[in-house]
Coordinates of C-alpha atoms in Angstrom, one line a residue:
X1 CA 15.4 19.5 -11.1
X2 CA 16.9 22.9 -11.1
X3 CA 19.3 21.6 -13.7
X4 CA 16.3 20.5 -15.9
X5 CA 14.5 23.6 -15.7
X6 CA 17.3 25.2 -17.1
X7 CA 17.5 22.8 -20.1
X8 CA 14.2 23.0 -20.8
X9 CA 13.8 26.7 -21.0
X10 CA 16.8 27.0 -23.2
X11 CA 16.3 24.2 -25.9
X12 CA 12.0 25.4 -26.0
X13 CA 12.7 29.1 -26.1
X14 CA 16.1 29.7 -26.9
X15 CA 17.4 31.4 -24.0
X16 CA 16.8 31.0 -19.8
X17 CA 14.9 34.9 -18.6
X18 CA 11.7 32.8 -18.2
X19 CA 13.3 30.1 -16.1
X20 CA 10.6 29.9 -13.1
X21 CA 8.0 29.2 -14.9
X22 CA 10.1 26.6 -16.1
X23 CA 10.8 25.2 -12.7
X24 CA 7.4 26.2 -11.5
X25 CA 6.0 23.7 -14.1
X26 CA 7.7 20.6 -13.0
X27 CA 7.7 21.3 -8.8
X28 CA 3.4 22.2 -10.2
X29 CA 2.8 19.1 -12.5
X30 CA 5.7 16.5 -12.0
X31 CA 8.6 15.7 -14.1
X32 CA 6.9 13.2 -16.3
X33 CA 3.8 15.4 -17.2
X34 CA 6.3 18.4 -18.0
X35 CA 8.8 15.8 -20.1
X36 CA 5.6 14.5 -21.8
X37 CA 4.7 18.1 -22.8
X38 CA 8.6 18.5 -24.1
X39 CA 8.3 15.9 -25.9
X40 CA 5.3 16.4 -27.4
X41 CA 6.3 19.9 -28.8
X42 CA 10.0 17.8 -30.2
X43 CA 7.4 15.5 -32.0
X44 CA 4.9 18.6 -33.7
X45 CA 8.5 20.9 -34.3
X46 CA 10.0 17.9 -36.4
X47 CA 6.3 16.9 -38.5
X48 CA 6.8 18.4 -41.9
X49 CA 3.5 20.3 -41.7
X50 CA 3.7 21.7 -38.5
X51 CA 4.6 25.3 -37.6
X52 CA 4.8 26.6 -34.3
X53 CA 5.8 30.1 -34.0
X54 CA 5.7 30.4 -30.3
X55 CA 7.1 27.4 -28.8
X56 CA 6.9 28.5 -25.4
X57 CA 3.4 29.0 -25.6
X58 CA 2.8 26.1 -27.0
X59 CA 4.6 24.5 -23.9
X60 CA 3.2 26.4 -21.7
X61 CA -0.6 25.3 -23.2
X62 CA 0.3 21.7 -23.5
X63 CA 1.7 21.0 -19.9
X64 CA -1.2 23.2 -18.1
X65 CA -3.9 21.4 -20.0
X66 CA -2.7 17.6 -19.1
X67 CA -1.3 19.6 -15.6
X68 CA -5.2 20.3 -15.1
X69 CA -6.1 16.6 -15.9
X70 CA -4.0 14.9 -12.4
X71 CA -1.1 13.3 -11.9
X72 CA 1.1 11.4 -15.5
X73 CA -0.6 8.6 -14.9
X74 CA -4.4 10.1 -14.6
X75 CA -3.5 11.8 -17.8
X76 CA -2.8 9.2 -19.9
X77 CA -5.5 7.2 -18.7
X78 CA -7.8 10.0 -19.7
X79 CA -6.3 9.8 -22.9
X80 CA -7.0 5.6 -23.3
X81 CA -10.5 6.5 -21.5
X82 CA -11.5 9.1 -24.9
X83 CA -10.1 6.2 -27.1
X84 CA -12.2 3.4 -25.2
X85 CA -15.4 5.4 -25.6
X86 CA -14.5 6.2 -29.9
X87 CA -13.4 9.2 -29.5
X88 CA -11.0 9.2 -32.3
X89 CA -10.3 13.1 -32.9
X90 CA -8.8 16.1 -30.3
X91 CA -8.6 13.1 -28.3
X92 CA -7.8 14.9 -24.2
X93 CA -5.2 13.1 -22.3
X94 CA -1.3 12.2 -23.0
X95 CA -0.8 10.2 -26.2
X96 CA 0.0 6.5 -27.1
X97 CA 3.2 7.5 -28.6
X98 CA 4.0 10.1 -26.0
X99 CA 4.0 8.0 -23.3
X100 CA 5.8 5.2 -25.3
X101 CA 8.4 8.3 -25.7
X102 CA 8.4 9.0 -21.9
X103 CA 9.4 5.3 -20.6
X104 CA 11.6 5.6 -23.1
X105 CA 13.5 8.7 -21.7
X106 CA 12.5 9.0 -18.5
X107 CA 15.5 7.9 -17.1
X108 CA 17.9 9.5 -19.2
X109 CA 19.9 12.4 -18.8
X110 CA 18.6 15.8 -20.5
X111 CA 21.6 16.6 -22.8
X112 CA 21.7 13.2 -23.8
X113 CA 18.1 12.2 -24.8
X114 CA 18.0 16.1 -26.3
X115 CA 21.4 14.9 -28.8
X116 CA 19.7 10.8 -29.3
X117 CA 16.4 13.0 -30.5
X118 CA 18.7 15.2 -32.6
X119 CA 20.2 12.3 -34.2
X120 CA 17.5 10.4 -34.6
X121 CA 14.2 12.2 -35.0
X122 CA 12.5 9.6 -36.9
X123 CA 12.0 8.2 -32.8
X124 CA 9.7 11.3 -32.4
X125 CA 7.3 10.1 -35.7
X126 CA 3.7 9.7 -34.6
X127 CA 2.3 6.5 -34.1
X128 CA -0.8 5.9 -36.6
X129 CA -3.7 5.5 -34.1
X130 CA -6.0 1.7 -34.4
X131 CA -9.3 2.4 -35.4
X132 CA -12.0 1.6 -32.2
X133 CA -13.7 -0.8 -34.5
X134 CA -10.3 -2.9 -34.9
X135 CA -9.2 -2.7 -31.1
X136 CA -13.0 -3.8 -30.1
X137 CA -12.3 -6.7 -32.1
X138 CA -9.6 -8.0 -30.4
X139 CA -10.4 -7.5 -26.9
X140 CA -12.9 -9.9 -25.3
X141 CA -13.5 -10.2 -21.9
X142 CA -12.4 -13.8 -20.0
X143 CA -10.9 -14.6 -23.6
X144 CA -7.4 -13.9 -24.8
X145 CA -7.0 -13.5 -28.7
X146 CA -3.7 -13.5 -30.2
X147 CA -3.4 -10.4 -32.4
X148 CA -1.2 -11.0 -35.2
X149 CA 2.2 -9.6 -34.9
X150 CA 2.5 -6.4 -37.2
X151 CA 5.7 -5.4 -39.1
X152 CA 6.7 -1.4 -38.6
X153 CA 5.8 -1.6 -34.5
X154 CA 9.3 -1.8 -33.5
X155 CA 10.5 0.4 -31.4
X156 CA 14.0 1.7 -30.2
X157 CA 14.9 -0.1 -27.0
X158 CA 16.5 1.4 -23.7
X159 CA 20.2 0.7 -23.2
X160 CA 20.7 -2.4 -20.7
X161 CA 24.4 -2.5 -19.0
X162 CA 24.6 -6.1 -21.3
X163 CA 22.6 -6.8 -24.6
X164 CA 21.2 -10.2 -24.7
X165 CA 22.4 -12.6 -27.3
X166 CA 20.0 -15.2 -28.9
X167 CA 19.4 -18.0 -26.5
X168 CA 18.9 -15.8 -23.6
X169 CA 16.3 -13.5 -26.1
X170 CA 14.5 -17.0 -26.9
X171 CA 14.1 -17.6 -23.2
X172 CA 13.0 -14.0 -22.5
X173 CA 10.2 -14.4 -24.6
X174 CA 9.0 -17.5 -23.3
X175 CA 8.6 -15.9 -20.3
X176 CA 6.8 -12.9 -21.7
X177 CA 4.1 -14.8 -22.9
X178 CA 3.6 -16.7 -19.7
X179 CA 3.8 -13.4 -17.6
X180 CA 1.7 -11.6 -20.1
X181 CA -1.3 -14.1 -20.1
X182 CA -0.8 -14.2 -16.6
X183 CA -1.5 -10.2 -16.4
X184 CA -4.6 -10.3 -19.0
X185 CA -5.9 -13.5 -17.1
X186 CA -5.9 -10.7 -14.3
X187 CA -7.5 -7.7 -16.0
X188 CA -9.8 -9.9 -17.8
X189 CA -8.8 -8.1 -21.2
X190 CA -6.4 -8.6 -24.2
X191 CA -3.4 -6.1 -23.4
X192 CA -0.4 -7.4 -25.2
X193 CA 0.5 -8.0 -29.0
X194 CA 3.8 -9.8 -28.8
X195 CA 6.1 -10.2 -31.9
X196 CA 6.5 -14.1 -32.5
X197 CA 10.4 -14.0 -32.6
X198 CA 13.2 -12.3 -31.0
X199 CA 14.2 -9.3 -33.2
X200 CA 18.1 -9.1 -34.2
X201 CA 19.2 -5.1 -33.3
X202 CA 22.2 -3.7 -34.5
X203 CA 23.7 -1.8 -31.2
X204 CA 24.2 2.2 -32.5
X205 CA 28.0 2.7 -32.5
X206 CA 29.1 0.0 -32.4
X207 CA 29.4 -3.4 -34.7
X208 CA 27.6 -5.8 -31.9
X209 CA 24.5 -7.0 -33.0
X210 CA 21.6 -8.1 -30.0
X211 CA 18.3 -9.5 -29.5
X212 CA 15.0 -7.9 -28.3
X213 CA 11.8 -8.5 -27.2
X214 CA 9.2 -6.5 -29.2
X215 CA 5.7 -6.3 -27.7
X216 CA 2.8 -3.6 -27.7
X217 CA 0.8 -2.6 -24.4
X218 CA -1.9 -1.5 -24.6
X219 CA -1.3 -0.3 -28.1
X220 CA 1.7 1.2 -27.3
X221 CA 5.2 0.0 -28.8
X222 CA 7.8 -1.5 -26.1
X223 CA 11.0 -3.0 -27.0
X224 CA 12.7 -4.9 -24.2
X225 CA 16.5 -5.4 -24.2
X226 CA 17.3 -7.5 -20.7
X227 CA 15.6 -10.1 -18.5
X228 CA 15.4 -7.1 -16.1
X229 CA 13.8 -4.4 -18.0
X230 CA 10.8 -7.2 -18.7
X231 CA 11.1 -8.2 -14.7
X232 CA 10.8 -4.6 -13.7
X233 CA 7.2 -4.1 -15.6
X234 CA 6.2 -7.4 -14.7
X235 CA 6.3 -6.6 -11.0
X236 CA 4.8 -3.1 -11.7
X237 CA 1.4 -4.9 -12.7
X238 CA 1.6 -7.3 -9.9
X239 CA 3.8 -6.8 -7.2
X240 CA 3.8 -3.0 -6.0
X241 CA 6.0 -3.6 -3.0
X242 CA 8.4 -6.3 -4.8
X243 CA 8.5 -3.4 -7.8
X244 CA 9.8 -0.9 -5.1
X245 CA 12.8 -2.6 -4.1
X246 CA 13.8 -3.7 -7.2
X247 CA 13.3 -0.4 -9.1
X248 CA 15.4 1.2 -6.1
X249 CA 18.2 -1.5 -6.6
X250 CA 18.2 -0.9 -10.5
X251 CA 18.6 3.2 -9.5
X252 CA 21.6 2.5 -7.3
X253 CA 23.5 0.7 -10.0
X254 CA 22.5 -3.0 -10.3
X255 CA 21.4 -2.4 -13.8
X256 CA 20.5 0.4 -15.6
X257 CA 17.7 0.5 -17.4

């Protein structure tokens, strides 16, 4: 982590002289709750009508407050807690579209996710928030309700070691929507919105064109590119154990995800 301190302090401030606080944050508050706050301060620095003259303070404001909340995950349920309840503005707690941003690029190198975001900033836009009244309507207890699928969720997808073509893609999702029901006939709630068709994505760099699986979770855009990344959340939500091996098999080569 001693490498991502160092990244961290340079791209937010420019230079490295306060590098322990840097490392302090992450050994303090984790890795995901400090990438969270990075990421957070990419997405206000690149908004055309933000202006942040300190950004190290900003940092420094952003990853103590959610810090002070728990662990990632306590903050971002705090965050879907203030949304369940209407709170709609100044809403505590990590964002939809920050932690959409952190599955995303969790896993990846610094340098690299740093260039892709460089590239690419349209990944950092803000995702429009669903008003309460909308997202009360679709969620019934006991009952799941097919939300139509929405044009504009899409969302870049993490780089599998193979792209699927179509037929696999077609199978995929087949088995998303059995999985997913399976999951909301669990939590009693609507969770997913799933597109209705694979979506055809045209692999950066190269002239390959793929298949994903779009589908929002708990309002927050996913894109899945292999049978593994899908099998990987799947056994998250049902399977802790089964989700531990097979996470620790996709970090020692068998796929990366």
């Amino acid at each position: 982590m001693s490498q991502a301190s160092r990244v961290f302090a340079q791209v937010i401030e420019g230079h490295q002289r306060n590098l322990a606080n840097y490392r302090a944050y992450i050994n303090r508050f984790g890795y995901k709750t400090v990438l969270a706050a990075f990421l957070y301060l990419e997405q206000q620095r690149s908004s055309s009508h933000s202006r942040i003259q300190s950004p190290g303070k900003y940092y420094n404001a952003m990853v103590k407050a959610w810090g002070a909340l728990g662990t990632y995950d306590q903050a971002c349920q705090v965050y879907t807690q203030a949304y369940a309840e209407g709170k709609t503005l100044r809403m505590p707690g990590i964002p939809w579209d920050i932690q959409r941003l952190v599955a995303q690029f969790e896993r990846w190198p610094l340098e690299m996710m740093i260039k892709e975001l460089r590239q690419h900033p349209d990944i950092l836009q803000a995702m429009p928030l669903p008003s309460v009244e909308k997202k009360a309507n679709e969620e019934h207890l006991g009952e799941r309700k097919e939300a139509s699928w929405e044009q504009g969720q899409e969302r870049e997808p993490q780089t599998p070691p193979q792209w699927m073509g179509y037929e696999e893609s077609t199978t995929l999702l087949a088995q998303v929507r059995s999985q997913a029901a399976e999951i909301e006939a669990n939590v009693g709630r609507t969770c997913f919105n799933i597109a209705p068709t694979p979506r055809a994505y045209n692999v950066r760099g190269t002239h390959m064109e793929a298949y994903v699986i779009d589908v929002t979770i708990e309002g927050i855009p996913v894109a899945f590119a292999s049978v593994n990344q899908w099998k990987l959340y799947y056994l998250e939500q049902t399977d802790l154990n089964a989700y531990k091996v097979f996470r620790k098999l996709m970090e020692e080569g068998a796929e990366y995800l």
